Coordinates of C-alpha atoms and ligand atoms in Angstrom, one line a residue:
X135 CA 7.5 31.0 4.3
X136 CA 10.1 30.9 7.0
X137 CA 13.6 32.5 6.7
X138 CA 16.8 31.6 8.5
X139 CA 20.0 33.2 9.8
X140 CA 22.1 31.0 7.8
X141 CA 21.3 28.9 4.7
X142 CA 19.7 25.4 4.8
X143 CA 21.1 22.8 2.8
X144 CA 19.9 23.8 -0.8
X145 CA 19.4 20.3 -2.3
X146 CA 17.2 19.3 0.6
X147 CA 15.4 22.6 0.6
X148 CA 14.6 21.8 -3.2
X149 CA 13.6 18.4 -2.8
X150 CA 11.3 19.2 0.2
X151 CA 9.7 21.9 -1.8
X152 CA 9.1 19.8 -4.5
X153 CA 7.5 17.0 -2.4
X154 CA 5.3 19.7 -0.6
X155 CA 4.1 21.2 -3.9
X156 CA 3.3 17.8 -5.3
X157 CA 1.3 16.8 -2.4
X158 CA -0.4 20.2 -2.4
X159 CA -1.5 19.2 -5.8
X160 CA -2.8 15.8 -4.9
X161 CA -4.6 17.4 -2.1
X162 CA -6.4 19.8 -4.0
X163 CA -7.4 17.3 -6.6
X164 CA -8.7 14.8 -4.0
X165 CA -10.7 17.8 -2.5
X166 CA -12.3 18.6 -5.8
X167 CA -13.4 15.2 -6.3
X168 CA -14.9 15.3 -3.2
X169 CA -16.6 18.5 -3.8
X170 CA -14.7 20.1 -1.2
X171 CA -12.6 23.3 -0.8
X172 CA -8.9 22.5 -0.9
X173 CA -8.4 25.4 1.8
X174 CA -10.6 23.5 4.3
X175 CA -7.7 21.0 4.6
X176 CA -4.7 21.6 6.4
X177 CA -1.5 19.6 5.9
X178 CA 0.7 19.0 9.3
X179 CA 4.2 18.0 8.0
X180 CA 5.2 15.3 10.3
X181 CA 9.0 15.9 11.0
X182 CA 9.7 12.7 13.2
X183 CA 11.9 10.9 10.6
X184 CA 14.7 13.7 10.2
X185 CA 16.7 16.0 12.2
X186 CA 16.0 19.8 13.0
X187 CA 17.7 21.2 10.1
X188 CA 16.2 18.9 7.6
X189 CA 12.7 19.3 9.5
X190 CA 13.3 23.2 8.9
X191 CA 13.1 22.8 5.2
X192 CA 9.4 22.4 5.4
X193 CA 8.5 25.8 6.9
X194 CA 11.2 27.1 4.5
X195 CA 8.9 25.7 1.7
X196 CA 5.9 27.0 3.2
X197 CA 4.5 24.4 5.2
X198 CA 3.9 26.0 8.7
X199 CA 2.0 23.3 10.3
X200 CA 4.4 20.8 11.9
X201 CA 3.9 17.7 13.8
X202 CA 5.8 15.5 15.9
X203 CA 4.8 12.3 17.9
X204 CA 7.4 12.4 20.7
X205 CA 7.2 15.5 23.3
X206 CA 11.1 15.6 23.5
X207 CA 11.5 15.6 19.8
X208 CA 8.8 18.3 19.6
X209 CA 10.8 20.7 22.3
X210 CA 14.1 20.0 20.3
X211 CA 13.0 21.1 17.1
X212 CA 10.6 24.0 18.4
X213 CA 13.7 25.2 20.2
X214 CA 15.9 24.8 16.9
X215 CA 13.5 26.8 14.8
X216 CA 13.2 29.6 18.0
X217 CA 17.0 29.7 17.5
X218 CA 17.6 29.7 13.7
X219 CA 14.7 31.3 12.3
X220 CA 14.4 35.0 11.5
X221 CA 11.0 34.6 13.2
X222 CA 9.7 31.4 14.1
X223 CA 6.2 32.7 15.3
X224 CA 4.2 31.7 12.4
X225 CA 5.3 28.0 12.7
X226 CA 2.4 25.8 14.4
X227 CA 3.2 22.8 16.4
X228 CA 1.1 19.8 16.6
X229 CA 1.6 17.0 19.0
X230 CA 0.3 13.7 17.2
X231 CA 1.6 11.0 19.7
X232 CA 1.3 10.2 23.4
X233 CA 1.8 12.8 26.0
X234 CA 3.1 11.7 29.3
X235 CA 1.5 13.5 32.2
X236 CA 4.9 14.7 33.7
X237 CA 5.7 16.5 30.3
X238 CA 2.6 18.3 30.1
X239 CA 3.7 21.4 31.5
X240 CA 6.7 21.8 29.1
X241 CA 4.7 20.7 26.1
X242 CA 1.5 22.8 26.3
X243 CA 2.9 26.3 25.9
X244 CA 4.5 24.8 22.4
X245 CA 1.4 23.8 21.1
X246 CA -1.1 24.9 18.4
X247 CA -3.1 21.7 18.9
X248 CA -2.8 18.3 20.9
X249 CA -4.1 15.8 18.5
X250 CA -3.9 12.7 20.7
X251 CA -6.0 13.1 23.9
X252 CA -5.9 9.2 24.7
X253 CA -7.1 8.7 28.3
X254 CA -9.2 10.2 30.8
X255 CA -6.6 10.8 33.2
X256 CA -4.7 12.9 30.6
X257 CA -7.7 14.9 29.8
X258 CA -8.4 15.5 33.4
X259 CA -4.8 16.5 34.2
X260 CA -4.8 18.8 31.0
X261 CA -7.8 20.5 32.3
X262 CA -6.6 20.9 36.0
X263 CA -3.0 22.1 35.2
X264 CA -4.1 24.5 32.4
X265 CA -6.9 26.1 34.7
X266 CA -5.5 29.3 35.9
X267 CA -1.8 28.6 35.7
X268 CA -1.1 30.7 32.8
X269 CA 0.2 27.8 30.6
X270 CA -1.5 29.8 27.7
X271 CA -3.5 32.7 27.2
X272 CA -6.1 30.9 25.6
X273 CA -7.7 27.5 26.0
X274 CA -5.4 24.6 24.6
X275 CA -7.4 23.2 21.7
X276 CA -7.5 19.1 21.8
X277 CA -8.5 16.4 19.7
X278 CA -9.8 13.0 21.2
X279 CA -7.8 10.1 19.7
X280 CA -10.1 7.3 18.9
X281 CA -9.1 3.8 18.1
X282 CA -11.1 3.4 14.8
X283 CA -9.6 0.2 13.5
X284 CA -10.1 -1.8 16.7
X285 CA -6.7 -3.1 16.4
X286 CA -5.0 -3.7 20.2
X287 CA -1.7 -2.2 19.0
X288 CA -3.4 1.1 18.2
X289 CA -3.7 3.5 20.8
X290 CA -6.8 5.4 21.3
X291 CA -10.0 5.9 23.3
X292 CA -13.0 3.5 22.6
X293 CA -16.0 5.2 21.6
X294 CA -17.6 4.8 25.2
X295 CA -14.3 6.2 26.8
X296 CA -14.4 9.2 24.4
X297 CA -17.9 10.2 25.5
X298 CA -16.7 9.9 29.1
X299 CA -13.9 12.4 28.3
X300 CA -16.3 14.7 26.4
X301 CA -18.3 14.7 29.7
X302 CA -15.6 15.3 31.9
X303 CA -13.7 17.9 29.9
X304 CA -16.8 20.0 29.5
X305 CA -16.4 22.2 32.7
X306 CA -12.7 23.2 32.2
X307 CA -12.0 26.2 30.6
X308 CA -8.2 25.6 30.0
X309 CA -8.6 23.3 27.4
X310 CA -11.3 22.9 24.7
X311 CA -12.2 19.7 22.7
X312 CA -12.6 20.6 19.1
X313 CA -12.7 17.5 17.0
X314 CA -11.5 13.9 16.7
X315 CA -8.3 12.0 15.5
X316 CA -7.9 8.6 14.3
X317 CA -5.5 6.2 12.3
X318 CA -6.5 3.4 10.0
X319 CA -5.4 0.0 10.8
X320 CA -2.2 -1.3 9.9
X321 CA -3.5 -4.1 8.0
X322 CA -6.8 -2.1 6.7
X323 CA -7.3 -2.2 2.9
X324 CA -7.9 1.0 1.4
X325 CA -11.7 0.4 1.2
X326 CA -11.4 -0.6 5.2
X327 CA -9.7 2.5 5.8
X328 CA -12.1 4.7 4.3
X329 CA -14.8 2.8 6.1
X330 CA -12.9 3.8 9.6
X331 CA -12.6 7.4 8.5
X332 CA -16.4 7.3 7.7
X333 CA -17.0 5.8 11.3
X334 CA -15.1 8.6 12.7
X335 CA -16.8 11.3 11.1
X336 CA -20.1 9.4 12.1
X337 CA -19.0 9.6 15.8
X338 CA -18.1 13.2 15.5
X339 CA -21.7 14.1 14.2
X340 CA -23.3 12.0 16.8
X341 CA -21.3 13.6 19.9
X342 CA -21.9 17.1 18.4
X343 CA -25.5 16.8 18.9
X344 CA -25.5 14.8 22.2
X345 CA -23.3 17.1 24.1
X346 CA -24.1 20.2 21.9
X347 CA -20.3 20.9 21.0
X348 CA -18.8 22.2 17.8
X349 CA -16.2 19.5 16.7
X350 CA -15.2 20.9 13.4
X351 CA -11.8 19.2 13.0
X352 CA -11.2 15.7 12.0
X353 CA -7.5 14.7 11.8
X354 CA -7.2 11.7 9.7
X355 CA -5.2 10.5 6.6
X356 CA -1.3 9.9 6.3
X357 CA 0.6 9.6 3.4
X358 CA -0.7 6.3 2.3
X359 CA -4.3 7.2 2.7
X360 CA -4.9 10.8 2.8
X361 CA -7.2 10.8 -0.3
X362 CA -9.6 8.4 1.2
X363 CA -9.6 10.8 4.5
X364 CA -10.2 13.7 2.4
X365 CA -13.3 12.1 0.9
X366 CA -14.6 11.3 4.4
X367 CA -14.2 15.0 5.5
X368 CA -10.7 15.3 7.1
X369 CA -9.8 18.9 7.9
X370 CA -6.2 17.9 9.0
X371 CA -3.7 15.7 7.3
X372 CA -0.6 14.2 9.1
X373 CA 2.0 13.6 6.4
X374 CA 5.4 12.5 7.1
X375 CA 7.2 10.0 4.6
X376 CA 5.6 11.5 1.5
X377 CA 7.3 15.1 2.3
X378 CA 10.7 13.6 3.0
X379 CA 10.7 11.0 -0.1
X380 CA 14.1 11.2 -1.7
X381 CA 16.1 12.6 1.4
X382 CA 18.4 10.7 3.4
X383 CA 16.5 10.2 6.7
X384 CA 18.5 11.3 9.8
X385 CA 16.3 10.7 12.6
X386 CA 17.2 13.1 15.3
Ligands
PLP471 C1 4.4 9.0 11.8 C2 2.8 9.5 11.8 C3 2.2 10.0 10.8 C4 2.8 10.3 9.4 O1 2.8 8.9 8.8 P1 3.5 8.9 7.3 O2 2.8 7.5 7.0 O3 4.8 9.0 7.3 O4 2.9 10.2 6.6 C5 0.9 10.4 11.0 N1 0.3 10.2 12.2 C6 0.8 9.6 13.4 C7 0.2 9.5 14.6 C8 2.4 9.4 13.1 O5 3.0 9.0 14.3

């Protein structure tokens, strides 16, 4: 749990903590139904709906993995926590949306994990710009975002594009692909969503053997479909609205 120099709004802290505990209970129950260990599943609390102070209630409640879908919003909240937390070091930031290549140098040093490598161009830039430039002391772990629903409106790589990216990134030592990310279609029924998550796992399994890689992470499942994702092997859930239920949303 994170502590702050000044107190956060007490009612918001209490509500976010309740949401966090109730989510953890549901995650544990879904894990048990799937014969999985609850601690094999990490929740990334998605803070994009709220301002930095409200977002800070999550690490104050014990959720130390935080996600944003826009780089500028991530920088802003990252900086806010650096300034206001007594020690912000335990917070791990995840970018779960598109990273423009001109924002790469500023974003990469903030990141625990980039979930959303969505083009060969981005993968190549990351490989080149992280190489030997001391952006980080260790390789940047990334996931390839796959369009699992086939919907045009969804971003992400086709399976063939993902194989090209895997091949292209193998030589780079500044980034390391450690898994896949996917989003169920907007109009997918719960059953279809689960089938889409199962498909992502199948590709992961196939590419692990084809490329001799270890791809342990599957980032799939949001507020509305995380239980299906857990059943299909999700290791990272990206949860936003469920954690901020009952809180006035103040987009930053
Ligand atoms: C907003 C967002 C989420 C969280 O969605 P909720 O339904 O609010 O839990 C997850 N993944 C991505 C990529 C998002 O942009």
